[in-house]
Amino acid sequence: MIDKEYYKMIFKRKSFRKFNDTLKLSNDELRDIDEKVKELISLVDNIDVKYRIVRREETTCKRGEYCLLIYSEEKEKFLLNIGYMFEQLDLYLANKDIGVCWYGMGKTQELEYENLKFVIMMALGKGQPSEFRRDYTKCKRKETQEIWNGVSGLETIAEVVKYAPSACNTQSWRVVCKKNKLKIYRTTNVKSIMPKDKVPFYNSIDIGIFLYFLELALLYNHISFQRFLCKEQDEAELIPIAIYNLL
Ligand SMILES: Cc1cc2nc3c(=O)[nH]c(=O)nc-3n(C[C@H](O)[C@H](O)[C@H](O)COP(=O)(O)O)c2cc1C
């Protein structure tokens, strides 16, 4: 699928919470998911990532027909990498009418797979086209000015990328735009029902998702860029994540 198709899925995707149990994924669809996962583009090179697709009943997840269990080496930025990679799958599957929900709460007994640690799961199941999002502007997100400072010419992009999914909808991304530079931060000043010690974990995955949305929106608008990932830092109120030089 070309970038244009992924971009359109930003508006169609949603976190599926009610799956119609009479609909089933076919073997062809499962094979296609398998093939697609192999093609996901990573954010960070040389981090080994593996996955397994298991029936939902093999996990604590209460939704979907299957769960995709994601395992990774725990190297620097591995959580950003997981968010960035698997959001591509979320968008790809929306185009195939397959519902997805990132499922941070889900647990599996298989905490290791081929020496890699379990990170997070995604619930999957066939949906009807009508069950996907119809009017993205109706879903709950922060005001653009709350997350994006200095838009100059990037208004559409700022407006669209904020629809990225995030754990408990925390939307911890913050963007500062100056001249031809975008600086992406993660704020640690978030209010959520998540246990406090889990917030950095989930919000790092979220920021990886957001970086993918941002890059998709830039490319869709014919803006090329160079991306620099910042060195991981200790907790501060605003943690620098990435810098984009717009070309
Ligand atoms: C890393 C991550 C973990 C999530 N975990 C859960 C979860 O455990 N249960 C759930 O119902 N939704 C979960 N979600 C879905 C979010 O609640 C959802 O993305 C957010 O509310 C925005 O809604 P939308 O995805 O429909 O646009 C998770 C999302 C992300 C990105």
Short mmCIF file of C-alpha atoms and ligand atoms in Angstrom, two decimals:
data_model
loop_
_atom_site.label_atom_id
_atom_site.label_comp_id
_atom_site.label_asym_id
_atom_site.label_seq_id
_atom_site.Cartn_x
_atom_site.Cartn_y
_atom_site.Cartn_z
CA MET A 1 0.00 0.00 0.00
CA ILE A 2 1.45 3.38 -0.90
CA ASP A 3 1.69 6.20 1.62
CA LYS A 4 -1.46 7.83 0.25
CA GLU A 5 -3.55 4.83 1.25
CA TYR A 6 -2.05 4.74 4.74
CA TYR A 7 -2.71 8.46 5.11
CA LYS A 8 -6.40 8.01 4.35
CA MET A 9 -6.58 5.35 7.05
CA ILE A 10 -5.70 7.96 9.69
CA PHE A 11 -9.32 9.04 9.35
CA LYS A 12 -10.85 5.56 9.16
CA ARG A 13 -8.97 3.71 11.92
CA LYS A 14 -10.22 3.55 15.47
CA SER A 15 -9.58 1.38 18.50
CA PHE A 16 -11.96 -1.54 18.05
CA ARG A 17 -13.57 -2.45 21.33
CA LYS A 18 -16.67 -4.28 20.12
CA PHE A 19 -15.89 -7.06 17.71
CA ASN A 20 -18.68 -8.84 15.89
CA ASP A 21 -18.05 -12.48 16.87
CA THR A 22 -19.85 -13.81 13.83
CA LEU A 23 -17.14 -12.38 11.57
CA LYS A 24 -13.94 -14.39 11.22
CA LEU A 25 -10.57 -13.68 9.71
CA SER A 26 -9.88 -16.02 6.78
CA ASN A 27 -6.65 -17.98 6.40
CA ASP A 28 -5.73 -15.68 3.52
CA GLU A 29 -6.18 -12.64 5.75
CA LEU A 30 -4.04 -14.22 8.46
CA ARG A 31 -1.34 -15.02 5.89
CA ASP A 32 -1.54 -11.44 4.61
CA ILE A 33 -1.06 -10.06 8.14
CA ASP A 34 1.94 -12.33 8.52
CA GLU A 35 3.45 -11.05 5.27
CA LYS A 36 2.71 -7.44 6.14
CA VAL A 37 4.39 -7.60 9.55
CA LYS A 38 7.58 -8.73 7.82
CA GLU A 39 7.55 -5.53 5.74
CA LEU A 40 7.03 -3.02 8.56
CA ILE A 41 9.62 -0.26 8.49
CA SER A 42 11.58 0.14 11.69
CA LEU A 43 12.44 3.46 13.31
CA VAL A 44 15.68 2.21 14.82
CA ASP A 45 18.00 -0.25 13.07
CA ASN A 46 19.25 -3.41 14.68
CA ILE A 47 16.53 -4.00 17.23
CA ASP A 48 15.27 -7.53 16.91
CA VAL A 49 11.47 -7.63 16.90
CA LYS A 50 9.28 -10.74 16.65
CA TYR A 51 5.59 -11.42 16.94
CA ARG A 52 3.12 -14.23 17.32
CA ILE A 53 -0.54 -14.32 16.39
CA VAL A 54 -2.51 -16.35 18.91
CA ARG A 55 -6.18 -16.88 19.57
CA ARG A 56 -7.50 -14.26 21.95
CA GLU A 57 -8.40 -16.94 24.52
CA GLU A 58 -4.69 -17.63 25.02
CA THR A 59 -4.35 -14.17 26.59
CA THR A 60 -6.29 -12.12 29.14
CA CYS A 61 -7.69 -9.96 26.34
CA LYS A 62 -11.46 -9.90 26.18
CA ARG A 63 -11.81 -8.57 22.66
CA GLY A 64 -11.12 -9.62 19.10
CA GLU A 65 -10.59 -13.01 17.50
CA TYR A 66 -6.81 -12.99 17.68
CA CYS A 67 -4.08 -11.18 19.54
CA LEU A 68 -0.81 -10.19 17.98
CA LEU A 69 1.85 -10.49 20.65
CA ILE A 70 4.86 -8.26 20.10
CA TYR A 71 8.33 -9.15 21.42
CA SER A 72 11.48 -7.07 21.24
CA GLU A 73 15.05 -6.72 22.29
CA GLU A 74 15.12 -4.13 25.05
CA LYS A 75 17.63 -1.77 23.46
CA GLU A 76 17.54 2.04 23.64
CA LYS A 77 14.37 3.43 21.99
CA PHE A 78 12.81 -0.02 21.56
CA LEU A 79 9.40 1.26 22.68
CA LEU A 80 9.42 4.11 20.15
CA ASN A 81 10.37 1.52 17.56
CA ILE A 82 7.46 -0.77 18.44
CA GLY A 83 4.94 2.08 18.25
CA TYR A 84 6.33 3.28 14.92
CA MET A 85 6.36 -0.18 13.36
CA PHE A 86 3.06 -1.58 14.49
CA GLU A 87 1.06 1.57 13.85
CA GLN A 88 1.79 0.82 10.20
CA LEU A 89 -0.07 -2.45 10.72
CA ASP A 90 -3.01 -0.69 12.41
CA LEU A 91 -3.42 1.58 9.37
CA TYR A 92 -2.88 -1.22 6.87
CA LEU A 93 -5.53 -3.38 8.50
CA ALA A 94 -8.09 -0.55 8.64
CA ASN A 95 -7.87 -0.53 4.86
CA LYS A 96 -8.75 -4.26 4.86
CA ASP A 97 -11.67 -3.81 7.27
CA ILE A 98 -9.78 -5.56 10.03
CA GLY A 99 -10.32 -3.92 13.42
CA VAL A 100 -7.37 -3.44 15.76
CA CYS A 101 -6.95 -2.27 19.33
CA TRP A 102 -3.56 -1.67 20.92
CA TYR A 103 -4.07 -3.50 24.20
CA GLY A 104 -1.67 -2.42 26.91
CA MET A 105 -3.74 -4.08 29.63
CA GLY A 106 -3.51 -7.51 28.02
CA LYS A 107 -1.34 -10.18 29.56
CA THR A 108 0.10 -13.38 28.14
CA GLN A 109 1.85 -16.26 29.84
CA GLU A 110 4.44 -16.31 27.05
CA LEU A 111 6.60 -13.50 28.41
CA GLU A 112 9.54 -14.55 26.25
CA TYR A 113 9.72 -15.68 22.69
CA GLU A 114 12.98 -16.65 21.02
CA ASN A 115 14.87 -14.79 23.75
CA LEU A 116 12.93 -11.56 23.22
CA LYS A 117 10.73 -9.96 25.88
CA PHE A 118 6.99 -9.46 25.54
CA VAL A 119 6.18 -5.77 25.03
CA ILE A 120 2.52 -5.29 24.15
CA MET A 121 -0.34 -6.91 22.26
CA MET A 122 -2.85 -5.79 19.68
CA ALA A 123 -6.35 -7.30 19.50
CA LEU A 124 -7.47 -8.12 15.95
CA GLY A 125 -10.72 -9.15 14.34
CA LYS A 126 -12.73 -8.76 11.16
CA GLY A 127 -15.01 -5.70 11.08
CA GLN A 128 -17.70 -4.34 8.81
CA PRO A 129 -16.77 -1.24 6.81
CA SER A 130 -19.55 0.62 8.63
CA GLU A 131 -17.94 -0.06 12.01
CA PHE A 132 -14.91 2.09 11.25
CA ARG A 133 -14.62 5.79 12.02
CA ARG A 134 -16.86 8.00 9.95
CA ASP A 135 -16.09 11.46 11.28
CA TYR A 136 -12.66 11.69 12.83
CA THR A 137 -13.28 15.26 13.99
CA LYS A 138 -15.75 13.85 16.53
CA CYS A 139 -13.16 11.83 18.42
CA LYS A 140 -11.73 13.24 21.58
CA ARG A 141 -8.39 14.98 21.19
CA LYS A 142 -6.60 17.97 22.69
CA GLU A 143 -6.85 21.35 21.01
CA THR A 144 -4.06 21.67 18.44
CA GLN A 145 -2.49 24.66 20.20
CA GLU A 146 -2.09 22.56 23.34
CA ILE A 147 0.25 20.13 21.61
CA TRP A 148 1.75 22.13 18.76
CA ASN A 149 3.57 25.41 19.18
CA GLY A 150 4.26 27.62 16.13
CA VAL A 151 2.51 26.04 13.17
CA SER A 152 3.58 28.38 10.33
CA GLY A 153 2.42 26.68 7.15
CA LEU A 154 1.93 23.26 8.73
CA GLU A 155 -1.61 23.84 9.99
CA THR A 156 -3.12 20.85 8.17
CA ILE A 157 -0.39 18.55 9.39
CA ALA A 158 -0.74 19.74 12.99
CA GLU A 159 -4.50 19.22 12.75
CA VAL A 160 -4.25 15.66 11.39
CA VAL A 161 -1.40 14.09 13.39
CA LYS A 162 -3.09 14.73 16.70
CA TYR A 163 -5.50 11.89 15.87
CA ALA A 164 -2.78 9.34 16.58
CA PRO A 165 -3.90 6.73 19.13
CA SER A 166 -2.32 6.70 22.57
CA ALA A 167 -2.66 4.71 25.77
CA CYS A 168 -5.66 6.07 27.73
CA ASN A 169 -5.72 8.82 25.09
CA THR A 170 -2.95 10.63 27.01
CA GLN A 171 -1.52 12.33 23.85
CA SER A 172 1.81 13.08 25.52
CA TRP A 173 3.37 14.40 22.30
CA ARG A 174 4.37 18.04 22.10
CA VAL A 175 5.72 19.74 18.99
CA VAL A 176 7.66 22.96 18.68
CA CYS A 177 7.96 24.28 15.15
CA LYS A 178 10.54 26.94 14.38
CA LYS A 179 11.54 27.87 10.83
CA ASN A 180 12.17 24.56 9.09
CA LYS A 181 12.65 22.52 12.21
CA LEU A 182 10.20 20.42 14.19
CA LYS A 183 11.15 19.37 17.70
CA ILE A 184 9.16 16.53 19.17
CA TYR A 185 8.94 16.07 22.91
CA ARG A 186 7.20 13.76 25.33
CA THR A 187 5.62 15.55 28.25
CA THR A 188 5.72 13.72 31.57
CA ASN A 189 3.02 16.00 32.89
CA VAL A 190 0.13 13.66 32.04
CA LYS A 191 -3.02 12.90 33.93
CA SER A 192 -4.29 9.38 33.50
CA ILE A 193 -5.72 6.39 35.27
CA MET A 194 -2.59 4.42 34.37
CA PRO A 195 -0.32 3.53 37.29
CA LYS A 196 2.33 6.29 37.40
CA ASP A 197 5.24 3.91 36.93
CA LYS A 198 3.72 2.55 33.71
CA VAL A 199 3.26 5.93 32.04
CA PRO A 200 6.79 6.26 30.52
CA PHE A 201 6.47 2.76 29.05
CA TYR A 202 3.13 3.30 27.32
CA ASN A 203 3.76 6.92 26.39
CA SER A 204 7.01 5.95 24.68
CA ILE A 205 5.08 3.53 22.46
CA ASP A 206 2.58 6.34 21.84
CA ILE A 207 5.30 8.72 20.71
CA GLY A 208 6.57 6.10 18.26
CA ILE A 209 3.03 5.94 16.85
CA PHE A 210 2.92 9.72 16.66
CA LEU A 211 6.25 9.89 14.78
CA TYR A 212 4.81 7.56 12.17
CA PHE A 213 1.67 9.71 11.81
CA LEU A 214 3.83 12.81 11.51
CA GLU A 215 6.07 11.36 8.83
CA LEU A 216 3.10 10.05 6.88
CA ALA A 217 1.45 13.48 6.95
CA LEU A 218 4.68 15.23 5.90
CA LEU A 219 5.24 12.85 2.99
CA TYR A 220 1.60 13.07 1.93
CA ASN A 221 2.07 16.85 1.75
CA HIS A 222 5.29 16.44 -0.27
CA ILE A 223 7.51 17.68 2.54
CA SER A 224 10.74 15.73 2.81
CA PHE A 225 12.72 15.68 6.01
CA GLN A 226 15.75 14.44 7.84
CA ARG A 227 15.00 12.87 11.20
CA PHE A 228 17.35 12.80 14.17
CA LEU A 229 16.41 10.82 17.23
CA CYS A 230 17.55 12.34 20.53
CA LYS A 231 19.48 10.40 23.10
CA GLU A 232 17.21 8.91 25.76
CA GLN A 233 17.06 11.15 28.80
CA ASP A 234 16.01 10.88 32.37
CA GLU A 235 12.64 12.18 33.37
CA ALA A 236 12.16 15.89 32.83
CA GLU A 237 8.88 17.63 32.21
CA LEU A 238 9.60 17.75 28.49
CA ILE A 239 11.78 14.95 27.16
CA PRO A 240 13.28 15.63 23.69
CA ILE A 241 12.53 12.73 21.36
CA ALA A 242 13.29 13.76 17.80
CA ILE A 243 14.20 16.65 15.55
CA TYR A 244 12.97 16.91 11.98
CA ASN A 245 14.72 19.20 9.54
CA LEU A 246 12.20 19.96 6.83
CA LEU A 247 13.81 20.15 3.39
C1 LIG B 1 0.05 1.86 23.61
C2 LIG B 1 -1.46 1.80 23.68
C3 LIG B 1 -2.09 1.00 24.63
C4 LIG B 1 -3.48 0.94 24.68
N1 LIG B 1 -4.07 0.09 25.58
C5 LIG B 1 -5.43 -0.02 25.60
C6 LIG B 1 -6.07 -0.95 26.49
O1 LIG B 1 -5.41 -1.64 27.26
N2 LIG B 1 -7.42 -1.04 26.45
C7 LIG B 1 -8.16 -0.30 25.58
O2 LIG B 1 -9.39 -0.43 25.58
N3 LIG B 1 -7.60 0.60 24.74
C8 LIG B 1 -6.25 0.74 24.72
N4 LIG B 1 -5.65 1.63 23.84
C9 LIG B 1 -6.47 2.43 22.92
C10 LIG B 1 -6.57 3.90 23.36
O3 LIG B 1 -7.42 4.01 24.48
C11 LIG B 1 -7.05 4.75 22.18
O4 LIG B 1 -6.05 4.74 21.20
C12 LIG B 1 -7.38 6.19 22.51
O5 LIG B 1 -8.41 6.27 23.46
C13 LIG B 1 -7.79 6.99 21.26
O6 LIG B 1 -8.89 6.41 20.61
P1 LIG B 1 -8.82 5.86 19.12
O7 LIG B 1 -7.66 4.88 19.04
O8 LIG B 1 -10.13 5.17 18.87
O9 LIG B 1 -8.57 7.01 18.18
C14 LIG B 1 -4.26 1.72 23.78
C15 LIG B 1 -3.62 2.53 22.85
C16 LIG B 1 -2.24 2.57 22.78
C17 LIG B 1 -1.58 3.42 21.74
#
